[in-house]
mmCIF file of C-alpha atoms in Angstrom:
data_model
loop_
_atom_site.group_PDB
_atom_site.id
_atom_site.type_symbol
_atom_site.label_atom_id
_atom_site.label_comp_id
_atom_site.label_asym_id
_atom_site.label_seq_id
_atom_site.Cartn_x
_atom_site.Cartn_y
_atom_site.Cartn_z
ATOM 1 C CA MET A 1 78.908 116.557 115.222
ATOM 2 C CA ARG A 2 77.023 114.490 112.670
ATOM 3 C CA GLU A 3 78.815 111.420 111.395
ATOM 4 C CA GLN A 4 78.016 108.225 109.579
ATOM 5 C CA LEU A 5 79.715 104.852 109.940
ATOM 6 C CA ARG A 6 81.115 103.901 106.537
ATOM 7 C CA TYR A 7 83.525 101.027 105.891
ATOM 8 C CA GLY A 8 84.289 100.944 109.611
ATOM 9 C CA LEU A 9 85.333 104.620 109.678
ATOM 10 C CA LEU A 10 83.651 107.675 111.114
ATOM 11 C CA MET A 11 83.053 109.887 108.126
ATOM 12 C CA PRO A 12 81.804 113.473 108.107
ATOM 13 C CA ILE A 13 78.395 114.210 106.680
ATOM 14 C CA ARG A 14 78.701 117.363 104.665
ATOM 15 C CA PRO A 15 76.117 120.104 105.153
ATOM 16 C CA GLN A 16 73.542 120.328 102.389
ATOM 17 C CA VAL A 17 74.030 123.841 101.151
ATOM 18 C CA GLY A 18 71.114 125.350 99.318
ATOM 19 C CA SER A 19 72.839 128.652 98.658
ATOM 20 C CA ASN A 20 76.310 130.050 98.974
ATOM 21 C CA ILE A 21 75.628 130.912 102.635
ATOM 22 C CA PHE A 22 74.914 128.240 105.251
ATOM 23 C CA MET A 23 74.642 129.019 108.928
ATOM 24 C CA ASN A 24 72.858 127.935 112.090
ATOM 25 C CA ASN A 25 70.919 130.132 114.461
ATOM 26 C CA LYS A 26 73.915 130.453 116.781
ATOM 27 C CA LEU A 27 75.992 131.791 113.920
ATOM 28 C CA LYS A 28 73.270 134.196 112.861
ATOM 29 C CA ALA A 29 73.254 135.595 116.374
ATOM 30 C CA ALA A 30 77.036 136.069 116.197
ATOM 31 C CA LEU A 31 76.977 137.894 112.861
ATOM 32 C CA PRO A 32 76.720 141.649 112.595
ATOM 33 C CA ALA A 33 73.388 142.750 111.173
ATOM 34 C CA ALA A 34 75.039 144.446 108.225
ATOM 35 C CA THR A 35 76.839 141.227 107.301
ATOM 36 C CA LEU A 36 73.575 139.284 107.352
ATOM 37 C CA LEU A 37 72.049 141.770 104.970
ATOM 38 C CA LEU A 38 74.980 141.731 102.577
ATOM 39 C CA GLY A 39 75.472 137.951 102.612
ATOM 40 C CA SER A 40 78.841 136.411 101.782
ATOM 41 C CA LEU A 41 81.940 138.397 100.867
ATOM 42 C CA PRO A 42 83.743 138.246 98.057
ATOM 43 C CA PHE A 43 105.107 111.024 104.985
ATOM 44 C CA THR A 44 110.043 110.875 102.187
ATOM 45 C CA ALA A 45 111.121 107.651 100.601
ATOM 46 C CA GLY A 46 114.860 107.044 100.946
ATOM 47 C CA ALA A 47 116.347 108.590 97.863
ATOM 48 C CA ALA A 48 117.321 105.944 95.353
ATOM 49 C CA SER A 49 120.654 106.164 93.601
ATOM 50 C CA ALA A 50 120.798 108.219 90.446
ATOM 51 C CA THR A 51 121.712 104.968 88.695
ATOM 52 C CA GLN A 52 118.281 103.499 89.499
ATOM 53 C CA PRO A 53 115.814 105.609 87.500
ATOM 54 C CA ALA A 54 113.611 102.544 86.888
ATOM 55 C CA HIS A 55 112.772 102.565 90.607
ATOM 56 C CA CYS A 56 111.297 106.064 90.587
ATOM 57 C CA VAL A 57 107.666 106.958 89.987
ATOM 58 C CA ALA A 58 106.429 110.457 89.198
ATOM 59 C CA ASP A 59 103.715 112.146 91.263
ATOM 60 C CA VAL A 60 102.330 115.527 90.260
ATOM 61 C CA LYS A 61 102.059 116.946 93.758
ATOM 62 C CA ALA A 62 104.400 114.810 95.908
ATOM 63 C CA GLY A 63 107.210 114.816 93.342
ATOM 64 C CA SER A 64 109.343 111.864 92.240
ATOM 65 C CA GLN A 65 108.946 108.812 94.484
ATOM 66 C CA CYS A 66 112.107 106.641 94.495
ATOM 67 C CA PHE A 67 112.343 103.128 95.923
ATOM 68 C CA SER A 68 115.069 100.562 96.646
ATOM 69 C CA SER A 69 113.608 97.920 94.318
ATOM 70 C CA GLN A 70 111.473 97.574 91.244
ATOM 71 C CA GLY A 71 109.057 95.487 93.357
ATOM 72 C CA THR A 72 108.343 98.385 95.706
ATOM 73 C CA ALA A 73 107.942 100.784 92.795
ATOM 74 C CA ALA A 74 105.484 98.328 91.221
ATOM 75 C CA ALA A 75 103.569 98.116 94.516
ATOM 76 C CA TYR A 76 103.337 101.918 94.596
ATOM 77 C CA SER A 77 101.900 102.024 91.077
ATOM 78 C CA GLY A 78 99.611 99.107 91.891
ATOM 79 C CA ILE A 79 98.196 100.796 94.973
ATOM 80 C CA LYS A 80 97.604 104.001 93.056
ATOM 81 C CA GLY A 81 95.922 102.024 90.277
ATOM 82 C CA LEU A 82 93.269 100.754 92.735
ATOM 83 C CA SER A 83 92.771 97.511 90.785
ATOM 84 C CA TRP A 84 94.162 94.847 93.137
ATOM 85 C CA HIS A 85 90.714 94.191 94.660
ATOM 86 C CA PRO A 86 87.148 94.894 93.449
ATOM 87 C CA LYS A 87 86.465 97.037 96.521
ATOM 88 C CA ALA A 88 89.687 99.054 96.428
ATOM 89 C CA ARG A 89 88.000 102.103 94.892
ATOM 90 C CA SER A 90 85.320 102.199 97.579
ATOM 91 C CA THR A 91 87.751 101.726 100.486
ATOM 92 C CA ASP A 92 89.227 104.477 102.620
ATOM 93 C CA PHE A 93 92.933 103.925 103.372
ATOM 94 C CA SER A 94 96.295 105.630 103.599
ATOM 95 C CA PHE A 95 99.965 104.792 102.996
ATOM 96 C CA TYR A 96 103.469 106.183 103.188
ATOM 97 C CA PRO A 97 106.907 104.836 102.166
ATOM 98 C CA SER A 98 109.520 103.668 104.660
ATOM 99 C CA GLN A 99 112.552 105.931 104.794
ATOM 100 C CA ASP A 100 114.812 103.352 103.097
ATOM 101 C CA GLY A 101 112.354 103.055 100.212
ATOM 102 C CA ALA A 102 112.032 99.279 100.726
ATOM 103 C CA ARG A 103 108.341 99.050 101.519
ATOM 104 C CA LEU A 104 105.038 100.880 101.728
ATOM 105 C CA ASN A 105 103.206 101.119 105.057
ATOM 106 C CA VAL A 106 99.476 100.803 104.328
ATOM 107 C CA SER A 107 96.603 101.271 106.787
ATOM 108 C CA PHE A 108 93.030 100.006 106.354
ATOM 109 C CA SER A 109 90.016 99.774 108.609
ATOM 110 C CA SER A 110 89.532 96.332 110.225
ATOM 111 C CA SER A 111 86.312 95.997 108.227
ATOM 112 C CA ASP A 112 88.371 96.117 105.011
ATOM 113 C CA ARG A 113 90.642 93.194 105.914
ATOM 114 C CA ALA A 114 89.847 91.347 102.679
ATOM 115 C CA VAL A 115 91.089 94.324 100.668
ATOM 116 C CA GLY A 116 94.255 94.548 102.741
ATOM 117 C CA GLU A 117 94.993 90.821 102.546
ATOM 118 C CA ALA A 118 94.568 90.938 98.774
ATOM 119 C CA LEU A 119 97.139 93.739 98.648
ATOM 120 C CA LYS A 120 99.610 91.682 100.713
ATOM 121 C CA GLU A 121 99.064 88.637 98.514
ATOM 122 C CA LYS A 122 99.727 90.637 95.374
ATOM 123 C CA PHE A 123 102.793 92.617 96.457
ATOM 124 C CA GLY A 124 104.290 90.527 99.289
ATOM 125 C CA SER A 125 107.093 92.102 101.321
ATOM 126 C CA ALA A 126 106.889 95.349 99.363
ATOM 127 C CA VAL A 127 103.907 96.313 101.538
ATOM 128 C CA TYR A 128 103.324 96.278 105.280
ATOM 129 C CA VAL A 129 99.609 96.256 106.017
ATOM 130 C CA LYS A 130 97.997 97.130 109.315
ATOM 131 C CA TYR A 131 94.389 97.678 110.326
ATOM 132 C CA SER A 132 94.349 100.843 112.385
ATOM 133 C CA GLY A 133 91.987 102.708 110.061
ATOM 134 C CA ALA A 134 92.304 106.033 108.286
ATOM 135 C CA ALA A 135 90.053 109.068 108.188
ATOM 136 C CA ARG A 136 90.054 112.779 107.596
ATOM 137 C CA PHE A 137 89.775 114.363 111.035
ATOM 138 C CA GLN A 138 86.603 116.353 111.341
ATOM 139 C CA GLY A 139 84.388 116.638 114.143
ATOM 140 C CA GLY A 140 88.366 124.417 121.567
ATOM 141 C CA ARG A 141 89.282 126.045 121.806
ATOM 142 C CA THR A 142 85.623 126.373 121.589
ATOM 143 C CA ASN A 143 84.750 130.051 121.686
ATOM 144 C CA ASP A 144 87.490 131.901 119.787
ATOM 145 C CA ALA A 145 86.772 135.589 119.350
ATOM 146 C CA SER A 146 88.414 138.219 117.146
ATOM 147 C CA SER A 147 91.369 138.556 116.955
ATOM 148 C CA HIS A 148 91.245 134.930 115.850
ATOM 149 C CA TRP A 149 93.975 132.338 116.596
ATOM 150 C CA GLY A 150 94.962 129.036 114.967
ATOM 151 C CA GLY A 151 93.906 125.730 116.546
ATOM 152 C CA ALA A 152 90.414 126.963 117.439
ATOM 153 C CA ALA A 153 87.185 124.992 117.035
ATOM 154 C CA ILE A 154 85.181 126.162 114.016
ATOM 155 C CA ASP A 155 81.869 124.794 112.870
ATOM 156 C CA ALA A 156 78.813 125.073 110.653
ATOM 157 C CA GLU A 157 75.727 123.099 111.683
ATOM 158 C CA GLY A 158 77.656 120.400 113.560
ATOM 159 C CA SER A 159 80.450 119.958 111.026
ATOM 160 C CA VAL A 160 83.336 120.800 113.349
ATOM 161 C CA CYS A 161 87.003 121.201 112.409
ATOM 162 C CA SER A 162 89.927 123.375 113.517
ATOM 163 C CA SER A 163 91.453 126.601 112.289
ATOM 164 C CA GLY A 164 95.071 126.336 111.155
ATOM 165 C CA PHE A 165 96.998 129.598 111.379
ATOM 166 C CA SER A 166 96.522 133.172 110.328
ATOM 167 C CA VAL A 167 97.543 134.248 106.830
ATOM 168 C CA LYS A 168 97.870 137.401 104.752
ATOM 169 C CA PHE A 169 96.432 137.839 101.275
ATOM 170 C CA PRO A 170 98.167 139.735 98.448
ATOM 171 C CA ASN A 171 95.926 142.755 99.041
ATOM 172 C CA GLY A 172 97.052 142.957 102.675
ATOM 173 C CA THR A 173 93.880 141.604 104.291
ATOM 174 C CA ARG A 174 94.115 138.787 106.820
ATOM 175 C CA GLY A 175 92.378 135.463 107.328
ATOM 176 C CA SER A 176 92.912 131.874 108.411
ATOM 177 C CA VAL A 177 93.048 128.417 106.823
ATOM 178 C CA THR A 178 91.444 125.014 107.388
ATOM 179 C CA ALA A 179 90.985 121.661 105.617
ATOM 180 C CA ALA A 180 88.867 121.665 102.450
ATOM 181 C CA HIS A 181 87.065 118.417 103.333
ATOM 182 C CA CYS A 182 85.418 120.231 106.224
ATOM 183 C CA TYR A 183 83.287 122.757 104.319
ATOM 184 C CA GLU A 184 82.120 124.037 100.965
ATOM 185 C CA ASN A 185 82.861 127.481 99.575
ATOM 186 C CA GLY A 186 80.631 130.256 100.875
ATOM 187 C CA ILE A 187 79.785 128.713 104.248
ATOM 188 C CA GLY A 188 79.797 130.923 107.340
ATOM 189 C CA LEU A 189 81.748 129.550 110.309
ATOM 190 C CA ALA A 190 81.398 130.095 114.029
ATOM 191 C CA SER A 191 83.635 129.343 116.996
ATOM 192 C CA GLY A 192 81.220 128.915 119.853
ATOM 193 C CA ASN A 193 79.154 132.081 119.907
ATOM 194 C CA ASN A 194 81.633 134.062 117.816
ATOM 195 C CA PHE A 195 81.592 134.549 114.057
ATOM 196 C CA PHE A 196 84.932 133.240 112.645
ATOM 197 C CA GLY A 197 84.540 134.056 108.941
ATOM 198 C CA TRP A 198 83.514 132.797 105.516
ATOM 199 C CA ALA A 199 85.083 129.645 104.025
ATOM 200 C CA TYR A 200 86.430 130.098 100.493
ATOM 201 C CA GLY A 201 89.296 129.000 98.217
ATOM 202 C CA LYS A 202 88.446 125.288 97.969
ATOM 203 C CA SER A 203 89.688 124.033 94.586
ATOM 204 C CA GLU A 204 91.164 120.848 93.115
ATOM 205 C CA TYR A 205 89.996 118.870 96.157
ATOM 206 C CA PRO A 206 90.909 116.170 97.173
ATOM 207 C CA SER A 207 94.356 116.720 95.651
ATOM 208 C CA TYR A 208 94.633 119.896 97.738
ATOM 209 C CA ASP A 209 92.850 119.546 101.093
ATOM 210 C CA MET A 210 92.913 123.223 102.039
ATOM 211 C CA MET A 211 90.839 126.392 101.962
ATOM 212 C CA HIS A 212 90.964 129.862 103.487
ATOM 213 C CA ILE A 213 88.692 131.814 105.812
ATOM 214 C CA THR A 214 88.061 135.554 105.613
ATOM 215 C CA GLY A 215 85.758 138.288 106.867
ATOM 216 C CA GLY A 216 85.441 137.311 110.524
ATOM 217 C CA GLY A 217 86.989 140.392 112.057
ATOM 218 C CA SER A 218 90.712 140.436 112.761
ATOM 219 C CA TYR A 219 93.214 137.574 112.764
ATOM 220 C CA THR A 220 96.548 137.508 114.565
ATOM 221 C CA ASN A 221 99.700 135.364 114.594
ATOM 222 C CA LYS A 222 98.818 133.259 117.644
ATOM 223 C CA ILE A 223 98.044 129.527 117.922
ATOM 224 C CA TYR A 224 96.549 127.584 120.814
ATOM 225 C CA THR A 225 99.136 125.273 122.440
ATOM 226 C CA ASP A 226 97.335 124.226 125.626
ATOM 227 C CA PRO A 227 97.307 122.106 127.722
ATOM 228 C CA GLY A 228 101.074 122.562 127.975
ATOM 229 C CA SER A 229 102.989 125.652 128.908
ATOM 230 C CA PRO A 230 102.786 128.140 127.398
ATOM 231 C CA ILE A 231 99.114 127.759 126.479
ATOM 232 C CA SER A 232 99.621 129.824 123.330
ATOM 233 C CA ARG A 233 102.539 130.626 121.042
ATOM 234 C CA THR A 234 103.274 133.457 118.657
ATOM 235 C CA VAL A 235 103.957 132.427 115.060
ATOM 236 C CA THR A 236 107.379 133.803 114.173
ATOM 237 C CA GLY A 237 108.415 131.573 111.259
ATOM 238 C CA LYS A 238 107.379 129.017 108.674
ATOM 239 C CA GLY A 239 108.921 126.193 106.652
ATOM 240 C CA ASP A 240 108.302 122.575 105.674
ATOM 241 C CA PRO A 241 109.682 120.124 108.244
ATOM 242 C CA ALA A 242 112.774 117.961 107.744
ATOM 243 C CA LEU A 243 112.551 114.193 107.670
ATOM 244 C CA ASN A 244 113.016 112.706 111.166
ATOM 245 C CA SER A 245 112.432 116.062 112.828
ATOM 246 C CA SER A 246 110.182 116.385 115.873
ATOM 247 C CA VAL A 247 107.005 118.453 115.579
ATOM 248 C CA CYS A 248 103.850 119.327 117.491
ATOM 249 C CA THR A 249 100.205 119.109 116.437
ATOM 250 C CA SER A 250 97.339 121.194 117.779
ATOM 251 C CA GLY A 251 93.648 120.507 117.088
ATOM 252 C CA ARG A 252 90.442 121.475 118.802
ATOM 253 C CA LEU A 253 89.886 117.980 120.290
ATOM 254 C CA THR A 254 93.341 116.517 120.998
ATOM 255 C CA LYS A 255 94.832 119.947 121.680
ATOM 256 C CA ALA A 256 98.607 120.381 121.564
ATOM 257 C CA VAL A 257 100.842 117.284 121.569
ATOM 258 C CA CYS A 258 104.572 117.441 120.895
ATOM 259 C CA GLY A 259 107.204 114.793 120.185
ATOM 260 C CA GLY A 260 105.732 113.382 116.987
ATOM 261 C CA SER A 261 108.362 112.282 114.474
ATOM 262 C CA VAL A 262 108.177 113.208 110.783
ATOM 263 C CA VAL A 263 108.555 109.755 109.202
ATOM 264 C CA SER A 264 107.690 110.783 105.650
ATOM 265 C CA LEU A 265 107.071 113.826 103.512
ATOM 266 C CA THR A 266 105.123 111.896 100.856
ATOM 267 C CA GLY A 267 102.207 110.330 102.745
ATOM 268 C CA GLN A 268 98.996 109.713 100.849
ATOM 269 C CA MET A 269 95.313 109.334 101.667
ATOM 270 C CA PHE A 270 92.607 107.826 99.463
ATOM 271 C CA GLN A 271 89.145 108.689 100.637
ATOM 272 C CA GLY A 272 85.897 109.676 99.077
ATOM 273 C CA GLY A 273 87.093 108.466 95.685
ATOM 274 C CA GLY A 274 90.196 110.654 95.406
ATOM 275 C CA TRP A 275 93.859 111.027 96.416
ATOM 276 C CA THR A 276 95.579 113.595 98.603
ATOM 277 C CA THR A 277 99.350 113.221 98.123
ATOM 278 C CA GLY A 278 102.626 114.762 99.282
ATOM 279 C CA LEU A 279 101.556 114.790 102.925
ATOM 280 C CA ILE A 280 103.709 115.192 106.015
ATOM 281 C CA THR A 281 103.374 111.941 107.994
ATOM 282 C CA ILE A 282 103.802 112.273 111.746
ATOM 283 C CA TYR A 283 104.076 109.226 114.032
ATOM 284 C CA LYS A 284 104.195 108.979 117.812
ATOM 285 C CA PRO A 285 103.864 105.354 118.993
ATOM 286 C CA PHE A 286 101.538 104.534 121.873
ATOM 287 C CA SER A 287 100.155 108.071 121.809
ATOM 288 C CA VAL A 288 97.170 110.004 120.496
ATOM 289 C CA ILE A 289 98.322 112.994 118.480
ATOM 290 C CA GLY A 290 95.201 113.518 116.344
ATOM 291 C CA GLN A 291 91.513 112.649 116.307
ATOM 292 C CA VAL A 292 88.352 113.344 114.379
ATOM 293 C CA GLY A 293 87.739 117.061 114.771
ATOM 294 C CA ASP A 294 91.397 118.108 114.551
ATOM 295 C CA SER A 295 91.491 118.636 110.781
ATOM 296 C CA GLY A 296 92.696 122.082 109.841
ATOM 297 C CA GLY A 297 94.790 122.458 112.986
ATOM 298 C CA PRO A 298 98.413 123.598 112.852
ATOM 299 C CA VAL A 299 101.579 121.492 112.782
ATOM 300 C CA TYR A 300 104.427 123.489 114.284
ATOM 301 C CA SER A 301 107.861 123.471 115.893
ATOM 302 C CA PRO A 302 108.344 125.363 119.163
ATOM 303 C CA SER A 303 110.755 128.292 118.885
ATOM 304 C CA GLY A 304 112.297 129.626 122.074
ATOM 305 C CA THR A 305 110.043 129.971 125.081
ATOM 306 C CA SER A 306 106.987 131.393 123.341
ATOM 307 C CA GLY A 307 107.424 131.243 119.549
ATOM 308 C CA ALA A 308 106.303 128.770 116.898
ATOM 309 C CA THR A 309 107.384 127.877 113.360
ATOM 310 C CA ILE A 310 104.475 126.679 111.224
ATOM 311 C CA ARG A 311 105.202 123.389 109.401
ATOM 312 C CA GLY A 312 101.820 122.408 107.987
ATOM 313 C CA MET A 313 98.103 121.809 108.519
ATOM 314 C CA ILE A 314 96.384 118.618 109.756
ATOM 315 C CA VAL A 315 94.080 116.851 107.274
ATOM 316 C CA GLY A 316 93.716 113.307 108.688
ATOM 317 C CA GLY A 317 95.435 110.272 110.175
ATOM 318 C CA SER A 318 94.894 106.867 111.734
ATOM 319 C CA LEU A 319 91.822 106.275 113.856
ATOM 320 C CA SER A 320 94.193 104.810 116.474
ATOM 321 C CA GLY A 321 95.471 108.368 116.819
ATOM 322 C CA ASP A 322 99.206 107.681 116.566
ATOM 323 C CA VAL A 323 99.599 108.852 112.949
ATOM 324 C CA VAL A 324 98.693 112.284 111.570
ATOM 325 C CA PHE A 325 98.797 113.440 107.947
ATOM 326 C CA ALA A 326 99.261 117.118 107.140
ATOM 327 C CA GLU A 327 99.551 119.392 104.136
ATOM 328 C CA LYS A 328 102.939 121.150 103.966
ATOM 329 C CA VAL A 329 102.949 124.859 104.734
ATOM 330 C CA SER A 330 104.603 125.536 101.356
ATOM 331 C CA GLN A 331 101.690 123.841 99.589
ATOM 332 C CA VAL A 332 99.146 125.822 101.592
ATOM 333 C CA GLU A 333 100.816 129.111 100.708
ATOM 334 C CA SER A 334 101.285 128.363 97.017
ATOM 335 C CA HIS A 335 97.880 126.801 96.329
ATOM 336 C CA LEU A 336 95.831 129.356 98.265
ATOM 337 C CA GLY A 337 97.981 132.345 97.299
ATOM 338 C CA VAL A 338 98.545 133.389 100.901
ATOM 339 C CA THR A 339 101.483 134.034 103.211
ATOM 340 C CA VAL A 340 101.734 132.809 106.811
ATOM 341 C CA LEU A 341 101.252 135.740 109.171
ATOM 342 C CA THR A 342 104.349 136.109 111.350
ATOM 343 C CA THR A 343 103.839 139.616 112.686
ATOM 344 C CA ALA A 344 101.197 141.004 115.023
#
């Protein structure tokens, strides 16, 4: 994995794509000859009372954000305005509202302490600032063959992320999904020595950190859930998680970890000069539930002894590993025009 140290965070270096197809020699070896000739194929704030409309702020993707005081609402707008410090626009950070709507929990890298202290000075108790860092996780299930599963390692020239879950397109064909910050449209992906498919569907990034994968053979409704038991689960349902519910995450590096609590449904990340909003925010104190390389992996709830309900897709989190941000499954389906595959 190629990375660069930027503002104290490990950031992915994107492949330099000269054409709409980008692959390494390992991927070329995995591709069928005919394919090579043809090239590419086409965290929720506590709801404020209805008598407090002045404490609500509109967000296009995350919806109305309501807070318990005008001061917290002002802090929200101030953070989004990126003008409280000269370096705010070049800083990578994340935040999510407390469930009572009284404050905003903001995370910076330790190298951006001056930016964080300026935020505290400006907004006082309306913000809680910590320095655990924030990054989009990029880096298995390292050799996933057709029929492809979710939670597998996928890569293109060292840019390694995770597959999310299998989906169905309106025309009946199948594919998978991953995070849009991982790849550009038209890139061929491998999982170990196996061709996984072509990355497409990236649009309106970073607002929507998602894209789909097609053309890598067959895809089925399984996700990797090792190292626990069972080591895989069958996707039998889907649905955005409820606030305070317990969920599991599964990425190619951290693998499956359960017991994370959904502390917000309106988490936000600012990185690379843009916002990703309306994110599931999952927290498990004193634990590592996500790391660089896990982006794209599934967020799910166990169902019975061997089933899984898809809740979302990992896109980032704290570098300390105890917080994960994820796109909601409803957003993935609506933005990409796909449906979660729940049948074999």
